[in-house]
Coordinates of C-alpha atoms in Angstrom, one line a residue:
X128 CA -1.4 -10.3 16.1
X129 CA -2.4 -6.9 14.9
X130 CA -2.6 -4.0 17.0
X131 CA -6.1 -3.9 18.5
X132 CA -7.1 -0.4 17.0
X133 CA -5.8 -1.8 13.4
X134 CA -7.9 -4.9 13.6
X135 CA -11.0 -2.8 14.6
X136 CA -10.5 -0.6 12.1
X137 CA -10.2 -3.3 9.4
X138 CA -13.3 -5.1 10.7
X139 CA -15.2 -2.1 9.9
X140 CA -14.1 -1.5 6.4
X141 CA -17.2 -2.3 3.9
X142 CA -16.1 -4.2 1.0
X143 CA -19.6 -4.0 -0.3
X144 CA -19.3 -0.7 -0.8
X145 CA -17.0 -0.8 -3.7
X146 CA -18.6 -0.5 -7.2
X147 CA -18.4 -3.3 -9.8
X148 CA -16.6 -1.1 -12.0
X149 CA -13.9 -0.7 -9.4
X150 CA -13.9 -4.5 -8.5
X151 CA -12.8 -5.1 -12.2
X152 CA -9.8 -2.9 -11.6
X153 CA -8.7 -4.8 -8.6
X154 CA -9.4 -8.3 -10.2
X155 CA -6.0 -8.5 -11.9
X156 CA -4.3 -8.0 -8.4
X157 CA -6.4 -10.6 -6.9
X158 CA -5.5 -13.0 -10.0
X159 CA -1.8 -12.4 -9.6
X160 CA -1.7 -12.9 -5.8
X161 CA -3.9 -16.4 -6.3
X162 CA -1.8 -17.8 -9.1
X163 CA 1.6 -17.0 -7.1
X164 CA 0.2 -18.6 -3.8
X165 CA -1.3 -21.7 -5.8
X166 CA 2.3 -22.2 -7.4
X167 CA 3.9 -22.0 -3.9
X168 CA 5.8 -18.7 -5.2
X169 CA 6.7 -15.7 -3.0
X170 CA 4.3 -12.7 -3.9
X171 CA 6.3 -9.2 -4.2
X172 CA 4.0 -6.2 -4.9
X173 CA 5.6 -2.9 -5.6
X174 CA 3.1 0.1 -5.5
X175 CA 4.3 2.8 -7.4
X176 CA 3.4 6.6 -7.9
X177 CA 5.5 9.6 -9.1
X178 CA 7.0 10.8 -5.9
X179 CA 6.7 7.7 -3.5
X180 CA 5.2 10.2 -1.0
X181 CA 1.8 9.6 -0.2
X182 CA -0.6 7.0 -2.0
X183 CA 2.3 4.2 -2.9
X184 CA 3.2 4.2 0.9
X185 CA -0.4 4.0 2.2
X186 CA -1.0 1.1 -0.2
X187 CA 2.4 -0.6 0.6
X188 CA 1.6 -0.5 4.6
X189 CA -2.1 -1.5 4.1
X190 CA -1.2 -4.3 1.7
X191 CA 1.1 -5.7 4.3
X192 CA -1.2 -5.3 7.2
X193 CA -4.0 -7.0 5.4
X194 CA -2.0 -9.8 4.2
X195 CA -1.0 -10.5 8.0
X196 CA -4.8 -10.1 8.9
X197 CA -5.8 -12.7 6.5
X198 CA -2.8 -14.9 7.3
X199 CA -1.6 -15.0 3.8
X200 CA 2.2 -15.5 4.2
X201 CA 5.1 -14.9 1.8
X202 CA 3.8 -11.7 0.7
X203 CA 6.3 -9.0 0.6
X204 CA 5.3 -5.2 -0.2
X205 CA 7.2 -2.4 -1.3
X206 CA 6.8 1.0 -2.7
X207 CA 8.7 3.5 -5.1
X208 CA 8.4 6.5 -7.2
X209 CA 9.5 7.6 -10.9
X210 CA 11.7 9.7 -8.7
X211 CA 12.6 10.1 -5.1
X212 CA 11.3 12.7 -2.6
X213 CA 10.5 11.9 0.9
X214 CA 7.4 10.3 2.7
X215 CA 4.8 13.0 3.5
X216 CA 4.7 13.6 7.2
X217 CA 0.8 13.9 7.0
X218 CA 0.8 10.5 5.2
X219 CA 2.7 8.9 8.2
X220 CA 0.4 11.0 10.7
X221 CA -2.7 9.5 9.1
X222 CA -1.6 6.0 9.7
X223 CA -0.5 6.8 13.2
X224 CA -4.1 8.1 13.7
X225 CA -5.4 4.6 12.6
X226 CA -3.2 2.7 15.0
X227 CA 0.2 2.3 13.6
X228 CA 3.3 2.8 15.7
X229 CA 5.6 5.2 13.9
X230 CA 9.0 6.2 14.7
X231 CA 11.4 8.0 13.1
X232 CA 14.7 6.1 12.9
X233 CA 16.7 8.4 10.6
X234 CA 16.1 12.3 9.9
X235 CA 17.5 14.1 7.0
X236 CA 15.7 15.4 3.8
X237 CA 14.4 12.0 3.3
X238 CA 13.5 10.6 6.6
X239 CA 13.1 6.9 7.3
X240 CA 10.2 5.7 9.4
X241 CA 9.7 2.5 11.1
X242 CA 5.8 1.4 10.8
X243 CA 4.7 -1.1 13.1
X244 CA 1.3 -2.9 12.8
X245 CA 1.9 -5.7 15.2
X246 CA 4.4 -6.2 18.0
X247 CA 5.9 -9.3 16.8
X248 CA 6.3 -8.5 12.8
X249 CA 9.2 -6.6 11.6
X250 CA 8.3 -3.1 11.0
X251 CA 7.7 -1.6 7.5
X252 CA 10.4 0.6 6.5
X253 CA 9.0 4.3 4.9
X254 CA 11.1 6.3 3.1
X255 CA 11.0 7.7 -0.6
X256 CA 12.9 5.8 -3.2
X257 CA 12.7 5.1 -7.0
X258 CA 10.9 1.9 -7.8
X259 CA 13.9 0.3 -9.4
X260 CA 15.9 1.2 -6.2
X261 CA 18.1 -1.5 -4.8
X262 CA 15.9 -1.7 -1.8
X263 CA 13.0 -2.9 -4.0
X264 CA 12.7 -6.3 -5.9
X265 CA 14.7 -6.3 -9.2
X266 CA 12.4 -8.9 -10.7
X267 CA 9.7 -11.3 -10.5
X268 CA 7.1 -8.6 -9.0
X269 CA 3.9 -7.2 -9.6
X270 CA 4.2 -3.3 -10.2
X271 CA 0.9 -1.7 -9.1
X272 CA 0.5 1.9 -10.6
X273 CA -1.4 4.0 -8.0
X274 CA -1.3 7.4 -9.6
X275 CA -2.3 8.1 -13.3
X276 CA 1.1 10.1 -14.1
X277 CA 3.2 7.0 -13.1
X278 CA 1.0 4.8 -15.1
X279 CA 1.7 7.2 -18.1
X280 CA 5.3 7.5 -17.5
X281 CA 5.9 3.9 -16.9
X282 CA 4.4 2.1 -19.9
X283 CA 7.0 -0.7 -19.4
X284 CA 8.6 -1.7 -16.1
X285 CA 11.6 -4.0 -16.5
X286 CA 11.5 -7.6 -15.1
X287 CA 8.1 -6.9 -13.6
X288 CA 5.9 -10.0 -13.8
X289 CA 3.0 -8.1 -14.1
X290 CA 1.7 -4.2 -14.5
X291 CA -1.5 -3.4 -12.8
X292 CA -2.9 0.0 -12.6
X293 CA -4.9 0.7 -9.7
X294 CA -5.0 4.7 -9.5
X295 CA -6.1 6.8 -6.8
X296 CA -6.8 10.7 -6.1
X297 CA -3.8 12.6 -4.9
X298 CA -4.8 13.9 -1.3
X299 CA -1.9 16.4 -2.0
X300 CA -4.4 18.6 -3.6
X301 CA -5.9 19.4 0.0
X302 CA -2.3 20.4 1.7
X303 CA -2.7 23.3 3.7
X304 CA -6.4 23.4 3.6
X305 CA -8.9 22.7 6.4
X306 CA -9.9 19.4 4.7
X307 CA -6.3 18.1 4.7
X308 CA -6.5 15.6 7.4
X309 CA -10.3 14.5 6.4
X310 CA -8.9 13.9 2.8
X311 CA -5.9 12.0 4.0
X312 CA -7.9 9.8 6.0
X313 CA -10.3 9.4 3.4
X314 CA -7.8 8.2 0.7
X315 CA -6.1 6.1 3.5
X316 CA -9.5 4.0 4.2
X317 CA -10.3 3.9 0.3
X318 CA -7.1 2.1 -0.2
X319 CA -7.6 -0.1 3.0
X320 CA -11.0 -0.9 2.0
X321 CA -10.0 -2.0 -1.7
X322 CA -6.9 -3.8 -0.4
X323 CA -9.3 -5.6 2.2
X324 CA -11.5 -6.7 -0.8
X325 CA -8.2 -8.0 -2.6
X326 CA -7.2 -10.0 0.1
X327 CA -10.5 -11.2 1.3
X328 CA -10.9 -13.1 -2.3
X329 CA -7.6 -15.1 -1.8
X330 CA -7.8 -18.8 -1.1
X331 CA -4.9 -20.1 0.6

């Protein structure tokens, strides 16, 4: 069972608010997941942005959570960057405010966060890494580009079964401003809404 606060938030997300043009951007991800499930294959999704610090983590966490919400098994979500930095603390705080339980399990320049969405499911490990890190799948995965710079810098991703650009504006633009918390929440909920649309389309 999902934590109730997260479940309530998911139920409030309005997939009908997504413009048709944006639905067309999301459709290749729907198709990838659906085809894998129809072939009884494991679904591996690697969300990639430049620094693996904000959008890619929000996408990874929401995708894993929504797969659980829709009871779609055999989906494993990852994230990575074209370089490794650190999971930005405000991104973690944004998830925490939505109902995720978050604990730092290793400190340092690139802390490791345990991110829980359910009492009984394994926590998602959030930390910054390159997309081709040993922590991530080496082959047979969908590479989902969540920022335009990663999309440009990664015209080809070795061993990816699919390359799917689904880009988002960077909330980093509002760091250290009065709008910071609001803009991170806005981006998180946009990602959650769009991924709800994706997983709601899957027949299994």
